[in-house]
CSV table of C-alpha atoms and ligand atoms in Angstrom, one decimal:
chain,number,residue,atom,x,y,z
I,1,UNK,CA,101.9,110.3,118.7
I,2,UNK,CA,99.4,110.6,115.3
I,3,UNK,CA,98.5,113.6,114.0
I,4,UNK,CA,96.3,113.6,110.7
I,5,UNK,CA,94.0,115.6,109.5
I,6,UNK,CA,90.7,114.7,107.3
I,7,UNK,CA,89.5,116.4,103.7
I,8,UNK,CA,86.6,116.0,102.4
I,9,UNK,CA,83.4,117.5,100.6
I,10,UNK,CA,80.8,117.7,102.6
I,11,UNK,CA,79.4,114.8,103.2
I,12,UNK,CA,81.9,112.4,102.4
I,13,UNK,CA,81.6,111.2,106.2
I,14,UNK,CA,85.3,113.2,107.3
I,15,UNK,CA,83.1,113.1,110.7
I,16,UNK,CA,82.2,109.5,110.8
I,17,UNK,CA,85.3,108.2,109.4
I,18,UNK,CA,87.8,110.6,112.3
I,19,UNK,CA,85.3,109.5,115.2
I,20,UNK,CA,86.0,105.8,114.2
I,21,UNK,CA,89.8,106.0,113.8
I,22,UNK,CA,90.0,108.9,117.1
I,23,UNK,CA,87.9,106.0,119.1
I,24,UNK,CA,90.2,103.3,118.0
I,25,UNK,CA,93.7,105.0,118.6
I,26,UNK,CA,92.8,107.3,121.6
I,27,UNK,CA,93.1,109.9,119.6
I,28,UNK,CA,91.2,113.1,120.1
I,29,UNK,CA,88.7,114.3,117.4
I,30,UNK,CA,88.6,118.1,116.7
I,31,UNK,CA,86.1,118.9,114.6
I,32,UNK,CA,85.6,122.7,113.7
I,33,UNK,CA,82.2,123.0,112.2
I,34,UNK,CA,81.0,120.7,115.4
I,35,UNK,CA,82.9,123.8,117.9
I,36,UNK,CA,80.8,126.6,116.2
I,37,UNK,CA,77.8,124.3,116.0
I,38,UNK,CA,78.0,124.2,119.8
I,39,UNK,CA,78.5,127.5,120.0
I,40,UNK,CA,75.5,128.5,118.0
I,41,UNK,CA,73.6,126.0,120.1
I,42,UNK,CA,74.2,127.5,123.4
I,43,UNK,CA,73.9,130.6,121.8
I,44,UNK,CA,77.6,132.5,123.0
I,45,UNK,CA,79.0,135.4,121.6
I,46,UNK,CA,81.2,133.4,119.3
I,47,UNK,CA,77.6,131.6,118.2
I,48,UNK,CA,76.5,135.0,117.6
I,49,UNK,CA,79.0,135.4,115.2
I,50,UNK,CA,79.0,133.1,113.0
I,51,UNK,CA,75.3,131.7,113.1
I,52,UNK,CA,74.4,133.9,109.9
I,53,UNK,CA,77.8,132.9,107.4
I,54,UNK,CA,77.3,129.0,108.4
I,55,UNK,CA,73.6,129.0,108.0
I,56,UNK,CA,74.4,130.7,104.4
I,57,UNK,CA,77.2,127.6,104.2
I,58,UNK,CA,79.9,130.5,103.9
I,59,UNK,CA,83.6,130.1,105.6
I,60,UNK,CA,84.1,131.6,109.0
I,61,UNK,CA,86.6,134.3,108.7
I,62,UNK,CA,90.0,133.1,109.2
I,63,UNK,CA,91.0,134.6,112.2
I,64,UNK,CA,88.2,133.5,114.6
I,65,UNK,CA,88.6,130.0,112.9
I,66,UNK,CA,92.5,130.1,113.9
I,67,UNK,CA,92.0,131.1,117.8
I,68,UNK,CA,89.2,128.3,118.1
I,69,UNK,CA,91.8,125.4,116.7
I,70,UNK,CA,95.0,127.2,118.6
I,71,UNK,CA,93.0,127.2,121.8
I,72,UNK,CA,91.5,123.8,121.1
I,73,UNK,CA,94.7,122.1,120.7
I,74,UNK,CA,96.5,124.2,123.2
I,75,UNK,CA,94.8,122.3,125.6
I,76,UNK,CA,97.3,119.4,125.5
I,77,UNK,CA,95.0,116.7,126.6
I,78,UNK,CA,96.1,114.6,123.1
I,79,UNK,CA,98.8,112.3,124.4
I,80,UNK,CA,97.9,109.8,121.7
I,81,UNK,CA,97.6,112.6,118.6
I,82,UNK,CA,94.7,114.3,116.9
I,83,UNK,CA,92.5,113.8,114.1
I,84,UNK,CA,91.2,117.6,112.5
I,85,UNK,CA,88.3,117.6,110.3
I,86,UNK,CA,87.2,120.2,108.4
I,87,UNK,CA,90.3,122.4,108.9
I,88,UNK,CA,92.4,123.3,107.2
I,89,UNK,CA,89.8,124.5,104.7
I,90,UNK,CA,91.6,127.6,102.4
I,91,UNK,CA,95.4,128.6,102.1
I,92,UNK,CA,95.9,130.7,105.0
I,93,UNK,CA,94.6,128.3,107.2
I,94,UNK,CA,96.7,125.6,105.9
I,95,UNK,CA,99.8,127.7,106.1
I,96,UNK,CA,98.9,128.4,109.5
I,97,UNK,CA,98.3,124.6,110.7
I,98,UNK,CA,101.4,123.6,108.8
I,99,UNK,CA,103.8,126.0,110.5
I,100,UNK,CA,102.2,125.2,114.0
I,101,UNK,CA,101.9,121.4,113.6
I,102,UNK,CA,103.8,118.3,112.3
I,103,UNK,CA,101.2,116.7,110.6
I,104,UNK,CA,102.0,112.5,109.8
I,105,UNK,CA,99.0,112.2,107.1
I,106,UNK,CA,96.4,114.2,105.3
I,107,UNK,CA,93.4,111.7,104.5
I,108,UNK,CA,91.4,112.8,101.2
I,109,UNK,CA,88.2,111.2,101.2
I,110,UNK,CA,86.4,111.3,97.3
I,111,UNK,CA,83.3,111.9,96.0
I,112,UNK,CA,81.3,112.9,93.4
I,113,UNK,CA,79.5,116.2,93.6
I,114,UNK,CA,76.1,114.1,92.9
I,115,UNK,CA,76.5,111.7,95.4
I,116,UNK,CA,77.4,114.9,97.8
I,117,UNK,CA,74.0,116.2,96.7
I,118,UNK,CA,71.7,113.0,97.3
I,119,UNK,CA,74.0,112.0,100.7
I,120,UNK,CA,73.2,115.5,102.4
I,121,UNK,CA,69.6,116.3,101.6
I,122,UNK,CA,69.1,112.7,103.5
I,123,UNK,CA,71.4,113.5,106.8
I,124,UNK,CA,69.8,114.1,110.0
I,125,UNK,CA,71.0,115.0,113.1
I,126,UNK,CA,69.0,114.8,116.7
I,127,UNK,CA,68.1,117.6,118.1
I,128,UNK,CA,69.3,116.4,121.8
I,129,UNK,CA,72.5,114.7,121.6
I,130,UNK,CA,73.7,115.3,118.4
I,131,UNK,CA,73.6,111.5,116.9
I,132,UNK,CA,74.2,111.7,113.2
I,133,UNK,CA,71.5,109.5,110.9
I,134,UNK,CA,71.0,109.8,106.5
I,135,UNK,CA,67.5,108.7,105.9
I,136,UNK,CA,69.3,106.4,102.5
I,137,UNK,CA,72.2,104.3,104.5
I,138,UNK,CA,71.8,104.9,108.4
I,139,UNK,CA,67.8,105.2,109.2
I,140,UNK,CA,66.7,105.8,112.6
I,141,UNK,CA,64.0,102.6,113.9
I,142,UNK,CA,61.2,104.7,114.6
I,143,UNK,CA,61.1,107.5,112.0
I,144,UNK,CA,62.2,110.9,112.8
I,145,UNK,CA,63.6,110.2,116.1
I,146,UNK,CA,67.2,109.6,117.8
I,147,UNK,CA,67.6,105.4,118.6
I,148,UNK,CA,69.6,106.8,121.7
I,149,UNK,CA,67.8,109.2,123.4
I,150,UNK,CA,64.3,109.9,121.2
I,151,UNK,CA,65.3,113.4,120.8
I,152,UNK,CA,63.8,114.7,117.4
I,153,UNK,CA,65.9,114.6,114.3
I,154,UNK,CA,66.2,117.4,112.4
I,155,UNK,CA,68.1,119.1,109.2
I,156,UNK,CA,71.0,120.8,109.6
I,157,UNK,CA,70.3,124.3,108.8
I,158,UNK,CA,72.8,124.3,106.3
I,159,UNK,CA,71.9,121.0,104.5
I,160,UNK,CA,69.7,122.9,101.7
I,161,UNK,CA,70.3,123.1,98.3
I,162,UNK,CA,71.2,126.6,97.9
I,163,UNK,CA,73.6,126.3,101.3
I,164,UNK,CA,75.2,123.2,99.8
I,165,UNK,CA,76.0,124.6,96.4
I,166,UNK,CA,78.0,127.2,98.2
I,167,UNK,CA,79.9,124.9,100.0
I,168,UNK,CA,80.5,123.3,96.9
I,169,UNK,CA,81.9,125.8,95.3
I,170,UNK,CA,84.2,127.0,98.3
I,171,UNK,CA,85.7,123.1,98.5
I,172,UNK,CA,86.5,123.4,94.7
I,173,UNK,CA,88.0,126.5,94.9
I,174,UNK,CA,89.5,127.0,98.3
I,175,UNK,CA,89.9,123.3,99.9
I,176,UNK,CA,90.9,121.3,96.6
I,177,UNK,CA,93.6,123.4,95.7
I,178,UNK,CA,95.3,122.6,99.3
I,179,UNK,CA,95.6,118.9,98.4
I,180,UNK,CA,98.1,120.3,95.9
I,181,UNK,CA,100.0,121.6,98.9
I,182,UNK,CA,100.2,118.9,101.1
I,183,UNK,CA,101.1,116.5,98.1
I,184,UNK,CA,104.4,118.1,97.6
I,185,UNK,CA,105.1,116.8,101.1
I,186,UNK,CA,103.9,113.1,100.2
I,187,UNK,CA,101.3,112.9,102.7
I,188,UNK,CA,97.8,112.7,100.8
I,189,UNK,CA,96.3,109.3,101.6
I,190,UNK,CA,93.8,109.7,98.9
I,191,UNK,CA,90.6,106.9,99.5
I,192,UNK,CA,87.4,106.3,97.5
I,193,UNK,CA,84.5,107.4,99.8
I,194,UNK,CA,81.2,105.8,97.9
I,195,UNK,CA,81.8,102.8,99.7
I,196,UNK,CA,79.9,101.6,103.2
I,197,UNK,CA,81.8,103.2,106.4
I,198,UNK,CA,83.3,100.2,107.5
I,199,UNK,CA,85.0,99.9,104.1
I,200,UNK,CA,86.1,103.1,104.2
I,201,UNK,CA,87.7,102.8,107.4
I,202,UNK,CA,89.4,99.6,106.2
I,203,UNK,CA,90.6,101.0,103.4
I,204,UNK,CA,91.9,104.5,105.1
I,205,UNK,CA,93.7,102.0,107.7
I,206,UNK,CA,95.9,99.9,104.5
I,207,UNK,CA,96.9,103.3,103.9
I,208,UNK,CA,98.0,104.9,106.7
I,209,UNK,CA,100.0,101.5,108.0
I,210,UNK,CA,97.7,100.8,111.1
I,211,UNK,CA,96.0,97.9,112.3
I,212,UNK,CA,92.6,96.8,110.6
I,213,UNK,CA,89.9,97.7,111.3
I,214,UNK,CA,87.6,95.1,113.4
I,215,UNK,CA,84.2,96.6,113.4
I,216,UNK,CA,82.4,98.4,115.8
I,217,UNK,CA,81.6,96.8,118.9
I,218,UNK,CA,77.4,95.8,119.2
H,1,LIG,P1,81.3,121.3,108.6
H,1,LIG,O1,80.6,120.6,109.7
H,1,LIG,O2,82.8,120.9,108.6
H,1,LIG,O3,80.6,121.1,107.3
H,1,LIG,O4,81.3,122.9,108.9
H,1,LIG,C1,80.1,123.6,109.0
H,1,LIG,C2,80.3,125.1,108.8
H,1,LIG,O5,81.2,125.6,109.8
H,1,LIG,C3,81.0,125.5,107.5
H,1,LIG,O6,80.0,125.6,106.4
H,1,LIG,C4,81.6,126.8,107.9
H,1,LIG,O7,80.6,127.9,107.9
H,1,LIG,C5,82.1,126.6,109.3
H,1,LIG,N1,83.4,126.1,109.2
H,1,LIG,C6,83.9,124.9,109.7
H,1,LIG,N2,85.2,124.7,109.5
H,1,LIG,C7,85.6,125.9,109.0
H,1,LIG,C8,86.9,126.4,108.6
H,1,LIG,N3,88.0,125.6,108.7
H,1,LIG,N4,87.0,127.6,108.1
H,1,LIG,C9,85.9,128.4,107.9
H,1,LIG,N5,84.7,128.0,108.3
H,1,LIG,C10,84.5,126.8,108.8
């Protein structure tokens, strides 16, 4: 059984890099910003809720953020582990995860705010089935459409400028500070995440003591 959990600025590819690990090792991804995206998509009473704050690239508040991960992994259906991304993301959160979970590895993907700024104005995400492109390292063939399914690609509504410089502040102030926290248990795999994915994923594997990494499959 693995249990980790990802960190990450925005954009540092905490998404890309859990679904390759989670599809390798069985494990099952939870991903917290893609729970209330779904919700906002098929517009439920939880969608309701937070549509506005994540829009405005503000945290959820705590509580509602709490009952969606409880519930999630109350479910059980991780016989392999988990991998969390983007959670926990402030001090009462991490508290929370920490008392509920043994956790064998926090992975801290770095990067520079700049290369934050220039990797999100460039993400896309299709409109149908959710297949995650950046117009600078992962185009689409035909522009401004999905390779799988030809749904439209569109921006995240919270991939603007104003959006992503309060994200950026909240990760400084609220989400750095935990790395702090989990340090003084020895679990931060800290890794350099300017590098292509693949790298990335290599070098997140040396760390964590699991098998290499052998590409994905064409
Ligand atoms: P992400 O896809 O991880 O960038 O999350 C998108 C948005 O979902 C964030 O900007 C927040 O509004 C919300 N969100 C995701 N995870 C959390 C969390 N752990 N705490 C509070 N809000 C969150």
């Amino acid at each position: 059984m693995r249990k980790y959990v990802i960190m990450g600025v925005q954009g540092s590819g905490k998404g890309t890099q859990a679904d390759l690990l989670a599809v390798d090792l069985d494990l099952v991804q939870i991903s917290v910003g893609d729970m209330f995206r779904w919700h906002v998509k098929n517009h439920t009473k939880i969608g309701a809720q937070v549509r506005r704050v994540m829009a405005a690239g503000e945290l959820v508040p705590d509580d509602l953020v709490e009952s969606l991960v409880r519930q999630r992994l109350e479910q059980h259906d991780w016989n392999f582990g988990f991998i969390v991304d983007g959670f926990p993301r402030n001090a009462r959160q991490a508290e929370f995860f920490l008392e509920s979970y043994d956790i064998d590895g926090v992975i801290q993907l770095d990067l520079p705010d700049e290369e934050v700024r220039r990797r999100i104005l460039a993400r896309r995400l299709c409109s149908k089935c959710g297949m995650d492109y950046n117009l600078i390292a992962d185009r689409p063939t035909v522009p401004d459409r999905c390779d799988v399914c030809g749904g439209e690609l569109v921006s995240r509504e919270d991939d603007t400028e104003e959006a992503l410089a309060a994200r950026l502040k909240d990760y400084h102030e609220k989400t750095n500070p935990l790395l702090d926290l989990f340090r003084r248990k020895e679990f931060v795999f800290a890794v350099d995440a300017r590098a292509d994915k693949a790298t990335v994923q290599q070098e997140i594997r040396a760390k964590l003591n699991l098998p290499p990494y052998q590409g994905e499959e064409s």
